[in-house]
PDB file of C-alpha atoms and ligand atoms in Angstrom:
ATOM      1  CA  MET A  16      -7.873 -32.194  37.109  1.00 46.00           C
ATOM      2  CA  GLU A  17      -8.665 -30.287  33.956  1.00 61.00           C
ATOM      3  CA  LYS A  18     -12.246 -29.158  34.129  1.00 73.00           C
ATOM      4  CA  THR A  19     -14.020 -28.566  30.852  1.00 86.00           C
ATOM      5  CA  ILE A  20     -16.038 -25.385  30.885  1.00 96.00           C
ATOM      6  CA  SER A  21     -19.208 -25.448  28.791  1.00 97.00           C
ATOM      7  CA  SER A  22     -20.264 -22.534  26.601  1.00 98.00           C
ATOM      8  CA  GLN A  23     -23.055 -21.664  29.066  1.00 98.00           C
ATOM      9  CA  GLU A  24     -20.643 -21.675  32.000  1.00 98.00           C
ATOM     10  CA  ALA A  25     -18.167 -19.575  30.016  1.00 98.00           C
ATOM     11  CA  LEU A  26     -20.874 -17.031  29.218  1.00 98.00           C
ATOM     12  CA  GLU A  27     -21.829 -16.881  32.903  1.00 98.00           C
ATOM     13  CA  LEU A  28     -18.173 -16.264  33.867  1.00 98.00           C
ATOM     14  CA  LEU A  29     -17.977 -13.417  31.348  1.00 98.00           C
ATOM     15  CA  LYS A  30     -21.231 -11.895  32.618  1.00 98.00           C
ATOM     16  CA  GLU A  31     -20.057 -12.106  36.233  1.00 98.00           C
ATOM     17  CA  GLY A  32     -16.676 -10.585  35.350  1.00 98.00           C
ATOM     18  CA  ASN A  33     -18.298  -7.752  33.404  1.00 98.00           C
ATOM     19  CA  LYS A  34     -20.610  -7.071  36.355  1.00 98.00           C
ATOM     20  CA  ARG A  35     -17.571  -6.672  38.616  1.00 98.00           C
ATOM     21  CA  TYR A  36     -15.936  -4.373  36.040  1.00 98.00           C
ATOM     22  CA  VAL A  37     -19.069  -2.209  35.796  1.00 98.00           C
ATOM     23  CA  GLN A  38     -19.374  -2.025  39.587  1.00 98.00           C
ATOM     24  CA  GLY A  39     -15.656  -1.377  40.097  1.00 98.00           C
ATOM     25  CA  THR A  40     -15.244  -4.502  42.250  1.00 98.00           C
ATOM     26  CA  MET A  41     -12.611  -6.278  40.147  1.00 98.00           C
ATOM     27  CA  LEU A  42     -10.778  -9.208  41.738  1.00 98.00           C
ATOM     28  CA  GLN A  43      -7.247  -8.778  43.055  1.00 97.00           C
ATOM     29  CA  LYS A  44      -4.847 -10.533  40.674  1.00 97.00           C
ATOM     30  CA  ASP A  45      -1.361 -11.883  41.244  1.00 97.00           C
ATOM     31  CA  PHE A  46       0.093 -11.909  37.717  1.00 97.00           C
ATOM     32  CA  ASN A  47       3.469 -13.221  38.874  1.00 97.00           C
ATOM     33  CA  SER A  48       2.144 -16.413  40.417  1.00 97.00           C
ATOM     34  CA  LYS A  49      -0.428 -16.914  37.658  1.00 97.00           C
ATOM     35  CA  ARG A  50       2.262 -16.609  34.997  1.00 97.00           C
ATOM     36  CA  LYS A  51       4.364 -19.251  36.741  1.00 98.00           C
ATOM     37  CA  GLU A  52       1.374 -21.540  37.235  1.00 97.00           C
ATOM     38  CA  LEU A  53       0.744 -21.446  33.474  1.00 97.00           C
ATOM     39  CA  LEU A  54       4.332 -22.002  32.365  1.00 97.00           C
ATOM     40  CA  GLY A  55       3.655 -25.177  30.409  1.00 96.00           C
ATOM     41  CA  PHE A  56       0.030 -24.872  29.287  1.00 97.00           C
ATOM     42  CA  GLN A  57      -2.956 -22.650  28.732  1.00 97.00           C
ATOM     43  CA  LYS A  58      -6.653 -23.371  29.123  1.00 96.00           C
ATOM     44  CA  PRO A  59      -8.638 -20.241  28.222  1.00 98.00           C
ATOM     45  CA  PHE A  60     -12.362 -20.615  28.873  1.00 98.00           C
ATOM     46  CA  ALA A  61     -13.483 -18.291  26.062  1.00 98.00           C
ATOM     47  CA  ILE A  62     -12.342 -16.959  22.705  1.00 98.00           C
ATOM     48  CA  ILE A  63     -12.900 -13.251  22.137  1.00 98.00           C
ATOM     49  CA  LEU A  64     -12.802 -11.709  18.671  1.00 98.00           C
ATOM     50  CA  SER A  65     -12.699  -8.031  19.525  1.00 98.00           C
ATOM     51  CA  CYS A  66     -12.110  -4.691  17.840  1.00 98.00           C
ATOM     52  CA  SER A  67      -8.595  -3.229  18.154  1.00 98.00           C
ATOM     53  CA  ASP A  68     -10.042   0.007  19.564  1.00 98.00           C
ATOM     54  CA  SER A  69      -7.741   0.943  22.451  1.00 98.00           C
ATOM     55  CA  ARG A  70     -10.742   1.485  24.702  1.00 98.00           C
ATOM     56  CA  VAL A  71     -11.939  -2.080  24.274  1.00 98.00           C
ATOM     57  CA  VAL A  72      -9.766  -4.310  26.456  1.00 98.00           C
ATOM     58  CA  PRO A  73     -11.414  -7.728  26.821  1.00 98.00           C
ATOM     59  CA  GLU A  74      -9.316  -8.846  29.803  1.00 98.00           C
ATOM     60  CA  PHE A  75     -10.374  -5.738  31.757  1.00 98.00           C
ATOM     61  CA  ILE A  76     -13.978  -5.673  30.533  1.00 98.00           C
ATOM     62  CA  PHE A  77     -14.511  -9.253  31.726  1.00 98.00           C
ATOM     63  CA  ASP A  78     -12.246  -8.939  34.778  1.00 98.00           C
ATOM     64  CA  THR A  79     -10.130 -11.943  33.821  1.00 98.00           C
ATOM     65  CA  ASN A  80      -6.649 -13.100  34.721  1.00 98.00           C
ATOM     66  CA  ILE A  81      -3.728 -14.291  32.588  1.00 98.00           C
ATOM     67  CA  GLY A  82      -4.641 -17.447  30.669  1.00 98.00           C
ATOM     68  CA  GLU A  83      -8.408 -17.055  30.810  1.00 98.00           C
ATOM     69  CA  LEU A  84      -9.232 -15.484  27.453  1.00 98.00           C
ATOM     70  CA  PHE A  85      -7.918 -16.331  23.991  1.00 98.00           C
ATOM     71  CA  VAL A  86      -8.139 -12.933  22.324  1.00 98.00           C
ATOM     72  CA  ILE A  87      -7.997 -12.055  18.629  1.00 98.00           C
ATOM     73  CA  ARG A  88      -8.273  -8.404  17.688  1.00 98.00           C
ATOM     74  CA  ASN A  89      -8.593  -6.366  14.530  1.00 98.00           C
ATOM     75  CA  ALA A  90     -10.320  -3.138  13.552  1.00 98.00           C
ATOM     76  CA  GLY A  91     -14.019  -3.937  13.216  1.00 98.00           C
ATOM     77  CA  ASN A  92     -13.788  -7.421  14.821  1.00 98.00           C
ATOM     78  CA  LEU A  93     -13.850  -9.120  11.432  1.00 98.00           C
ATOM     79  CA  ALA A  94     -13.099 -12.683  10.375  1.00 98.00           C
ATOM     80  CA  VAL A  95     -12.291 -12.144   6.723  1.00 94.00           C
ATOM     81  CA  ASP A  96      -8.649 -13.179   6.851  1.00 94.00           C
ATOM     82  CA  LYS A  97      -7.822 -16.894   6.957  1.00 97.00           C
ATOM     83  CA  THR A  98      -5.295 -16.327   9.743  1.00 98.00           C
ATOM     84  CA  ILE A  99      -8.159 -15.034  11.913  1.00 98.00           C
ATOM     85  CA  LEU A 100     -10.203 -18.130  11.111  1.00 98.00           C
ATOM     86  CA  GLY A 101      -7.134 -20.258  11.875  1.00 98.00           C
ATOM     87  CA  SER A 102      -6.682 -18.525  15.236  1.00 98.00           C
ATOM     88  CA  LEU A 103     -10.343 -19.152  16.090  1.00 98.00           C
ATOM     89  CA  GLU A 104      -9.958 -22.795  15.086  1.00 98.00           C
ATOM     90  CA  TYR A 105      -6.862 -23.163  17.245  1.00 98.00           C
ATOM     91  CA  GLY A 106      -8.685 -21.750  20.260  1.00 98.00           C
ATOM     92  CA  ALA A 107     -11.703 -23.973  19.684  1.00 98.00           C
ATOM     93  CA  ALA A 108     -10.165 -27.263  18.541  1.00 98.00           C
ATOM     94  CA  HIS A 109      -6.802 -27.280  20.343  1.00 98.00           C
ATOM     95  CA  LEU A 110      -7.413 -25.209  23.469  1.00 97.00           C
ATOM     96  CA  HIS A 111     -11.015 -26.456  23.733  1.00 97.00           C
ATOM     97  CA  SER A 112     -12.679 -23.156  24.495  1.00 98.00           C
ATOM     98  CA  ALA A 113     -16.391 -23.754  24.052  1.00 98.00           C
ATOM     99  CA  LEU A 114     -17.446 -20.144  23.529  1.00 98.00           C
ATOM    100  CA  ILE A 115     -16.601 -17.558  20.859  1.00 98.00           C
ATOM    101  CA  VAL A 116     -17.651 -13.972  21.531  1.00 98.00           C
ATOM    102  CA  ILE A 117     -17.646 -11.458  18.691  1.00 98.00           C
ATOM    103  CA  LEU A 118     -17.130  -8.346  20.792  1.00 98.00           C
ATOM    104  CA  ALA A 119     -18.501  -5.251  19.059  1.00 98.00           C
ATOM    105  CA  HIS A 120     -18.626  -1.860  20.724  1.00 98.00           C
ATOM    106  CA  GLN A 121     -20.324   1.515  20.781  1.00 98.00           C
ATOM    107  CA  SER A 122     -19.137   4.083  18.199  1.00 98.00           C
ATOM    108  CA  CYS A 123     -16.895   1.577  16.388  1.00 98.00           C
ATOM    109  CA  GLY A 124     -14.755   3.681  14.037  1.00 97.00           C
ATOM    110  CA  ALA A 125     -14.437   0.919  11.451  1.00 97.00           C
ATOM    111  CA  VAL A 126     -18.201   0.483  11.162  1.00 97.00           C
ATOM    112  CA  CYS A 127     -18.858   4.240  11.270  1.00 97.00           C
ATOM    113  CA  ALA A 128     -16.324   4.751   8.448  1.00 95.00           C
ATOM    114  CA  SER A 129     -18.031   2.098   6.349  1.00 95.00           C
ATOM    115  CA  CYS A 130     -21.409   3.786   6.919  1.00 96.00           C
ATOM    116  CA  ASP A 131     -20.006   7.256   6.131  1.00 95.00           C
ATOM    117  CA  CYS A 132     -18.436   6.260   2.799  1.00 94.00           C
ATOM    118  CA  ARG A 133     -21.163   3.729   1.932  1.00 93.00           C
ATOM    119  CA  GLY A 134     -18.519   0.993   1.887  1.00 87.00           C
ATOM    120  CA  LYS A 135     -16.483   2.699  -0.805  1.00 89.00           C
ATOM    121  CA  SER A 136     -13.200   3.766   0.777  1.00 87.00           C
ATOM    122  CA  GLN A 137     -10.124   3.746  -1.463  1.00 87.00           C
ATOM    123  CA  GLU A 138      -7.597   4.224   1.300  1.00 93.00           C
ATOM    124  CA  GLY A 139      -4.670   1.794   1.314  1.00 96.00           C
ATOM    125  CA  ASN A 140      -5.550  -1.503   2.953  1.00 95.00           C
ATOM    126  CA  ILE A 141      -8.217   0.179   5.083  1.00 96.00           C
ATOM    127  CA  LYS A 142     -10.561  -0.262   2.136  1.00 96.00           C
ATOM    128  CA  TYR A 143     -10.693  -3.993   2.822  1.00 96.00           C
ATOM    129  CA  ILE A 144     -12.025  -3.388   6.341  1.00 97.00           C
ATOM    130  CA  VAL A 145     -14.606  -0.904   5.079  1.00 97.00           C
ATOM    131  CA  LYS A 146     -15.623  -3.269   2.286  1.00 96.00           C
ATOM    132  CA  ALA A 147     -16.024  -6.215   4.655  1.00 97.00           C
ATOM    133  CA  ILE A 148     -18.442  -4.176   6.780  1.00 97.00           C
ATOM    134  CA  ALA A 149     -20.331  -2.759   3.763  1.00 97.00           C
ATOM    135  CA  PRO A 150     -23.097  -5.424   3.528  1.00 97.00           C
ATOM    136  CA  ALA A 151     -23.995  -4.963   7.214  1.00 97.00           C
ATOM    137  CA  ALA A 152     -23.862  -1.166   6.851  1.00 97.00           C
ATOM    138  CA  LYS A 153     -26.210  -1.274   3.870  1.00 97.00           C
ATOM    139  CA  LYS A 154     -28.597  -3.708   5.562  1.00 97.00           C
ATOM    140  CA  SER A 155     -28.784  -1.321   8.531  1.00 97.00           C
ATOM    141  CA  ASN A 156     -29.582   1.626   6.296  1.00 97.00           C
ATOM    142  CA  TYR A 157     -26.258   3.145   7.327  1.00 97.00           C
ATOM    143  CA  GLU A 158     -27.520   3.638  10.880  1.00 97.00           C
ATOM    144  CA  LYS A 159     -24.233   3.270  12.742  1.00 97.00           C
ATOM    145  CA  GLU A 160     -25.192   1.614  16.050  1.00 96.00           C
ATOM    146  CA  LYS A 161     -27.472  -0.797  14.189  1.00 97.00           C
ATOM    147  CA  ALA A 162     -24.700  -1.581  11.701  1.00 98.00           C
ATOM    148  CA  ILE A 163     -22.262  -2.335  14.551  1.00 98.00           C
ATOM    149  CA  ILE A 164     -24.470  -5.182  15.811  1.00 98.00           C
ATOM    150  CA  GLU A 165     -25.363  -6.325  12.310  1.00 98.00           C
ATOM    151  CA  SER A 166     -21.703  -6.495  11.298  1.00 98.00           C
ATOM    152  CA  ALA A 167     -20.819  -8.584  14.377  1.00 98.00           C
ATOM    153  CA  LYS A 168     -23.687 -10.974  13.591  1.00 98.00           C
ATOM    154  CA  ASN A 169     -22.364 -11.129  10.055  1.00 98.00           C
ATOM    155  CA  THR A 170     -18.911 -12.044  11.389  1.00 98.00           C
ATOM    156  CA  ALA A 171     -20.438 -14.903  13.402  1.00 98.00           C
ATOM    157  CA  ALA A 172     -22.219 -16.189  10.278  1.00 98.00           C
ATOM    158  CA  ILE A 173     -19.023 -15.939   8.226  1.00 98.00           C
ATOM    159  CA  ILE A 174     -17.082 -17.955  10.798  1.00 98.00           C
ATOM    160  CA  LEU A 175     -19.655 -20.756  10.681  1.00 98.00           C
ATOM    161  CA  LYS A 176     -19.705 -20.656   6.903  1.00 98.00           C
ATOM    162  CA  LYS A 177     -15.959 -20.548   6.324  1.00 98.00           C
ATOM    163  CA  SER A 178     -14.635 -22.774   9.102  1.00 98.00           C
ATOM    164  CA  LYS A 179     -15.550 -26.432   8.927  1.00 98.00           C
ATOM    165  CA  ILE A 180     -13.758 -27.109  12.210  1.00 98.00           C
ATOM    166  CA  ILE A 181     -15.856 -24.525  14.033  1.00 98.00           C
ATOM    167  CA  SER A 182     -19.148 -25.345  12.314  1.00 98.00           C
ATOM    168  CA  ASP A 183     -18.654 -29.044  13.132  1.00 98.00           C
ATOM    169  CA  LEU A 184     -18.107 -28.228  16.824  1.00 98.00           C
ATOM    170  CA  TYR A 185     -21.100 -25.868  16.725  1.00 98.00           C
ATOM    171  CA  ASN A 186     -23.376 -28.453  15.104  1.00 98.00           C
ATOM    172  CA  LYS A 187     -22.348 -31.045  17.691  1.00 97.00           C
ATOM    173  CA  GLY A 188     -23.311 -28.605  20.457  1.00 97.00           C
ATOM    174  CA  LYS A 189     -19.720 -28.426  21.695  1.00 97.00           C
ATOM    175  CA  LEU A 190     -19.252 -24.742  20.925  1.00 98.00           C
ATOM    176  CA  ASN A 191     -21.383 -21.620  20.804  1.00 98.00           C
ATOM    177  CA  ILE A 192     -20.887 -18.248  19.129  1.00 98.00           C
ATOM    178  CA  VAL A 193     -22.454 -15.117  20.575  1.00 98.00           C
ATOM    179  CA  VAL A 194     -22.270 -11.415  19.806  1.00 98.00           C
ATOM    180  CA  GLY A 195     -21.394  -8.950  22.560  1.00 98.00           C
ATOM    181  CA  TYR A 196     -21.941  -5.176  22.474  1.00 98.00           C
ATOM    182  CA  TYR A 197     -19.747  -3.098  24.783  1.00 98.00           C
ATOM    183  CA  SER A 198     -21.022   0.273  25.978  1.00 98.00           C
ATOM    184  CA  PHE A 199     -18.467   3.028  26.583  1.00 98.00           C
ATOM    185  CA  GLU A 200     -20.957   4.820  28.781  1.00 97.00           C
ATOM    186  CA  ASP A 201     -21.459   2.258  31.511  1.00 97.00           C
ATOM    187  CA  GLY A 202     -18.927  -0.465  30.646  1.00 98.00           C
ATOM    188  CA  SER A 203     -21.596  -3.128  30.259  1.00 98.00           C
ATOM    189  CA  VAL A 204     -21.608  -5.852  27.641  1.00 98.00           C
ATOM    190  CA  LYS A 205     -24.962  -6.956  26.236  1.00 98.00           C
ATOM    191  CA  PHE A 206     -25.020 -10.379  24.639  1.00 98.00           C
ATOM    192  CA  PHE A 207     -27.042 -11.351  21.587  1.00 95.00           C
TER     193      PHE A 207
HETATM  194 ZN1  LIG B 314     -14.134  -0.653  16.712  1.00 70.97          ZN
END
């Protein structure tokens, strides 16, 4: 009964959902019955590593229901911490989601801060976020919108480099990683 959704199919579902979100034609959802249906299991079709920005809500942006997305969030959509890598591995290897989306967004405060201070913040633990984005900021000549995409691509590369579980699945063609860029202006997500 369990249908495996390929990475291409998952990407199509996200694109279709985002189209509905942009057009304001989101599907009617019955959270009560869905919650009960998923009492004993979950089978999300995609893993989203998104920024914590309160305006970036993956479940809304992709017009999904309960149980459809495995979402990990932190400021700057980074994968520096091992618990983030572990969460991604759990989604990929145990829940069998075949697609990871690094969801970046317009005017990301974390990336903008890293560009503004040239990666040299001293503030509390925020400095670790700024520092993690610094190579992408520098490579983009501190041009913020460019750095946002570059940093997300960097995150994808880091995941493949630091997670053997994910890189093995990727090399076998069982999983794909893409970068998404969410526009505040029109609500669209462009995939790279
Ligand atoms: Zn952000």
